[in-house]
Coordinates of C-alpha atoms in Angstrom, one line a residue:
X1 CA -20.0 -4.3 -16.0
X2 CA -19.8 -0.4 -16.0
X3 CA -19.6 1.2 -18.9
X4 CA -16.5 2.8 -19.1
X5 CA -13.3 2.8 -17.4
X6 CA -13.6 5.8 -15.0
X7 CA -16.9 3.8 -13.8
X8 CA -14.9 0.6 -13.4
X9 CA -12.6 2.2 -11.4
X10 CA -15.0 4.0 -9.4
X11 CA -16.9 1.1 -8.6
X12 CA -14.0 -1.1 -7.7
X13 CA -12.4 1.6 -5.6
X14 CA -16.3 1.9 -3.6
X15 CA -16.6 -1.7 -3.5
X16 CA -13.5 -2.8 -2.3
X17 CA -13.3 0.1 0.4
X18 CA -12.1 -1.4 3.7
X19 CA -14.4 -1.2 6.8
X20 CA -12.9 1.5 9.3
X21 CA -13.0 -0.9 11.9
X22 CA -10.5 -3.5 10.9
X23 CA -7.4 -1.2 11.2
X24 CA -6.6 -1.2 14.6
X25 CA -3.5 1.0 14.3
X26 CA -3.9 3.9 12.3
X27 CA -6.5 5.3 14.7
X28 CA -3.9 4.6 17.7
X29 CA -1.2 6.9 16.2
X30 CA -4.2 9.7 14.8
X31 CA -4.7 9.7 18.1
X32 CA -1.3 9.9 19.6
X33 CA -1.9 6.6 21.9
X34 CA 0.4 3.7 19.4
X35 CA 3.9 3.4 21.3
X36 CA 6.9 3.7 19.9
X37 CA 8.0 -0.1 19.0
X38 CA 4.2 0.1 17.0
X39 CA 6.0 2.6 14.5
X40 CA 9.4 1.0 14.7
X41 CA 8.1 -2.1 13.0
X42 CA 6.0 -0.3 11.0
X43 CA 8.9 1.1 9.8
X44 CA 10.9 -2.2 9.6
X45 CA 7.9 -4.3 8.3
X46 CA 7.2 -1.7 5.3
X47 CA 11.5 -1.8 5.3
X48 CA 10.8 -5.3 3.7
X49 CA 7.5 -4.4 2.0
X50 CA 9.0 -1.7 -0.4
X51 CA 11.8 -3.4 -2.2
X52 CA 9.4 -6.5 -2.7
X53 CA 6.9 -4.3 -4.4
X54 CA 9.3 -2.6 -6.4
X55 CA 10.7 -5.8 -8.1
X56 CA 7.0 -7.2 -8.3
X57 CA 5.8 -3.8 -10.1
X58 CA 8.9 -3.7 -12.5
X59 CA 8.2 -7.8 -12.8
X60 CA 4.3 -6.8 -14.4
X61 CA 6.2 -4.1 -16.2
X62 CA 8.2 -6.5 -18.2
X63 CA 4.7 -9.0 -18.6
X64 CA 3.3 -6.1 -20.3
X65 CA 4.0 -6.6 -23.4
X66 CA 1.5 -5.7 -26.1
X67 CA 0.0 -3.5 -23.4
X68 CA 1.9 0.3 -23.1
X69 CA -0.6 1.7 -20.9
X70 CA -0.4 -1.3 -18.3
X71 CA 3.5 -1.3 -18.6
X72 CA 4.0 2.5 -18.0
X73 CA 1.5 2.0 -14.6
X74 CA 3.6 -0.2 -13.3
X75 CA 6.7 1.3 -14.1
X76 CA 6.0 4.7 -12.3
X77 CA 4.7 2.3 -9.6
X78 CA 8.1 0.7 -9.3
X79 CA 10.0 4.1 -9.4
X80 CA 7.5 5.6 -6.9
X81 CA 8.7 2.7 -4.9
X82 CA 11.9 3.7 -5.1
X83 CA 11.4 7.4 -4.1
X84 CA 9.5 5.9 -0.9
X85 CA 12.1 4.0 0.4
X86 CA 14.3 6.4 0.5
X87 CA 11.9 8.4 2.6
X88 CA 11.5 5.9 4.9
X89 CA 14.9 5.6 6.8
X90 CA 14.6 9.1 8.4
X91 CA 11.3 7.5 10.0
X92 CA 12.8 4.2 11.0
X93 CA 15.4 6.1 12.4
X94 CA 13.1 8.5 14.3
X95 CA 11.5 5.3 15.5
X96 CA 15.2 4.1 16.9
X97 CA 15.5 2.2 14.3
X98 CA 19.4 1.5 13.8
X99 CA 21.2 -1.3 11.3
X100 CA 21.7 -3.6 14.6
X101 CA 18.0 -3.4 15.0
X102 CA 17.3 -4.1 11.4
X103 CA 19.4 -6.8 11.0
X104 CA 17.8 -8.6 14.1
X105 CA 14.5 -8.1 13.3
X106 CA 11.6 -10.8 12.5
X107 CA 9.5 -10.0 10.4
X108 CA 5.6 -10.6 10.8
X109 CA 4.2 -12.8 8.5
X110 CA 0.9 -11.2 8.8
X111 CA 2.4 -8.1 7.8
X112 CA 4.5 -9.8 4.7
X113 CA 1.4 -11.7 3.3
X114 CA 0.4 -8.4 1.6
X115 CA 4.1 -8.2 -0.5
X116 CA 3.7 -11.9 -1.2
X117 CA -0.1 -11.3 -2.8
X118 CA 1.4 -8.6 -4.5
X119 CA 4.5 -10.9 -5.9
X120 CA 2.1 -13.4 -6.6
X121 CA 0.2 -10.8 -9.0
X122 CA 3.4 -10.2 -10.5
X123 CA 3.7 -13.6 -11.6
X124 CA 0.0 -14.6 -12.6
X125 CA -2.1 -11.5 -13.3
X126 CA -3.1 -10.1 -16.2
X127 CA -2.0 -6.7 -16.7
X128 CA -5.2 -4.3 -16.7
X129 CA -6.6 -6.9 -13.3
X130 CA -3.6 -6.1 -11.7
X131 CA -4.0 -2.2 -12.1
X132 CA -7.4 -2.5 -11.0
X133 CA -6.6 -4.5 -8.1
X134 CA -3.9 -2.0 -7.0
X135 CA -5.7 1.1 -8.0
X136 CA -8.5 0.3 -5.1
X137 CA -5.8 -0.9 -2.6
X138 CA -3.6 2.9 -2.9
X139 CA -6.8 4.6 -2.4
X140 CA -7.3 3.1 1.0
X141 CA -3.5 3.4 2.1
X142 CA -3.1 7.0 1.0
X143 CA -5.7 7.7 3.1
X144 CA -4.0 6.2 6.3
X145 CA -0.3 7.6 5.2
X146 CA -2.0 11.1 5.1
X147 CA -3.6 10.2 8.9
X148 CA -0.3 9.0 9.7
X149 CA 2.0 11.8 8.4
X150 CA -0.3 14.5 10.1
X151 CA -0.5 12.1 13.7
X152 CA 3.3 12.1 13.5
X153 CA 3.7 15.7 13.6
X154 CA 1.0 16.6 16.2
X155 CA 1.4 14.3 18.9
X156 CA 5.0 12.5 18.2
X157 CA 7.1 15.7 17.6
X158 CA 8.3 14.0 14.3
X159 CA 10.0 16.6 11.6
X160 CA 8.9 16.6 7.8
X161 CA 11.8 14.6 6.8
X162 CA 10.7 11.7 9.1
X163 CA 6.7 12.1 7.7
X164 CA 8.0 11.9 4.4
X165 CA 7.3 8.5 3.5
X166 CA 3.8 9.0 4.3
X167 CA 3.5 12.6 2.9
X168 CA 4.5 10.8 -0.4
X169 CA 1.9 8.0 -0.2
X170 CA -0.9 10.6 1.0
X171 CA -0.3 13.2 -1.9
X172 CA -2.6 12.7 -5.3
X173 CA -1.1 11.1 -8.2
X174 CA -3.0 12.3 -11.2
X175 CA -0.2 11.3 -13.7
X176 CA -0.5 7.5 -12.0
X177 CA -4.4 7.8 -12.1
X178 CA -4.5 8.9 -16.0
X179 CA -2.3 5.6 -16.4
X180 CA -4.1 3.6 -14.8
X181 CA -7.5 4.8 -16.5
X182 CA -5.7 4.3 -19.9
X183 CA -4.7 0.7 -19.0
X184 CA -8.0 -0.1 -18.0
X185 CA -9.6 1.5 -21.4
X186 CA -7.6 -0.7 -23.4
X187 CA -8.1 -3.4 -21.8
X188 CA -12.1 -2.9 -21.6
X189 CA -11.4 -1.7 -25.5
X190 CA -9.6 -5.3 -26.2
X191 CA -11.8 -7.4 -24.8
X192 CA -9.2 -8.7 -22.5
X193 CA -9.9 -7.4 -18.7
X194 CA -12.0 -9.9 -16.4
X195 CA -14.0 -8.0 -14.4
X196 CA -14.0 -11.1 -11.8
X197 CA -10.9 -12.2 -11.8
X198 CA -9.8 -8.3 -10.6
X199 CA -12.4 -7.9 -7.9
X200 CA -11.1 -11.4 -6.3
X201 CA -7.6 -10.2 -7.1
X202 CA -8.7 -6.6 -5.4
X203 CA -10.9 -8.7 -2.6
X204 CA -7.4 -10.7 -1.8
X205 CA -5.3 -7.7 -1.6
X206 CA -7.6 -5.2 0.7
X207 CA -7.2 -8.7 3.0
X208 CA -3.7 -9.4 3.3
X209 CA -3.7 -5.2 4.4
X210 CA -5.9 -5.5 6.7
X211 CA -3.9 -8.3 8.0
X212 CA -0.9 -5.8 8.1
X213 CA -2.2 -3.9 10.2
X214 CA -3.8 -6.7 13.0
X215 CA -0.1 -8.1 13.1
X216 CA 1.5 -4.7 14.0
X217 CA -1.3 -4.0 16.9
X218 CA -0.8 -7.8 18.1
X219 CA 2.6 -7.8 17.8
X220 CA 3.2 -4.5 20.2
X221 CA 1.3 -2.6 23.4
X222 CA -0.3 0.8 22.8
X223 CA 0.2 3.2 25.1
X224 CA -2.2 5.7 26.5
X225 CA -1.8 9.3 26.6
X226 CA -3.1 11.2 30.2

């Protein structure tokens, strides 16, 4: 095991790194070619992804007893959450998105696999795996919101209120990175934080996104740009 928490975190987030090629989407819409019903249930899958992970995060909040560090991390999480979702709706609803759409939507259970991994963290993890786990997951999806939010603007017209979501998710997060480092510490400090058990945690979680992502591209056309 590394010696410290910054090289835990490191190695985790370089280990657990997804491969390029299994997102099928995000290059589509980097390169303007993803059609329009690709991002409207990207917005209506992640419409059901958000409120899930918020009551997971503020579920492994509550579990975090004895552990301050692990409790704050998940509470910003969970109130991050919350700022995202508002963001979203101007992109749902530059994606023609309307509450007659919403309601008659299916979702993908490809694409809900991810939330239910997440839920199921909430309910068996130990605090300090769970941060780990997450930590490496963020630092692959900030990178696509930011590939996203900039794609939106150049080739889909979009304004910056309906990039927000992803302007959000692509923006550093010291604050949520010193947390999670401290949770990590203590738990390397305690005695308490399985190394293992996190990376198969992390392993199961960089899956079920990648699996979000196949859904979306099976479930709609792109379209090509002349």
């Amino acid at each position: 095991m590394p010696g410290t928490a910054r090289d835990l975190m490191d190695t985790f987030t370089r280990d657990l790194a997804p491969d390029p090629r299994v997102n099928p989407v995000v290059p589509l819409i980097a390169r303007g070619e993803a059609g329009r019903d690709v991002l409207a249930a990207l917005a209506l899958e992640q419409r059901l992804v958000i409120p899930a992970d918020r009551r997971a995060f503020l579920h492994l909040a509550d579990r975090s007893a004895g552990e301050p560090d692990s409790a704050a991390f998940f509470t910003a999480l969970a109130e991050g959450e919350a700022l995202a979702g508002e963001r979203l709706e101007p992109f749902a609803a530059a994606c023609g998105v309307d509450a007659a759409r919403a309601d008659a939507y299916e979702a993908l259970p490809g694409c809900q696999a991810y939330p239910a991994c997440v839920a199921w963290l909430a309910l068996n993890a130990a605090p300090a795996d769970a941060v780990l786990a997450v930590t490496a997951n963020f630092s692959a999806w900030g990178g696509y919101c930011a590939t996203i939010a900039d794609a939106l603007r150049a080739h889909y017209g979009f304004p910056d209120e309906a990039c927000a979501f992803f302007d959000f998710f692509a923006e550093p997060a010291p604050d949520l990175e010193r947390m999670a480092l401290a949770s990590v510490r203590a738990a390397l400090d305690a005695g308490s934080l399985d190394e293992r058990r996190a990376r198969r945690h992390g392993r199961l979680l960089q899956s079920y996104e990648a699996m979000f992502w196949e859904s979306l591209c099976s479930a709609a056309r792109p379209v090509r740009r002349e």
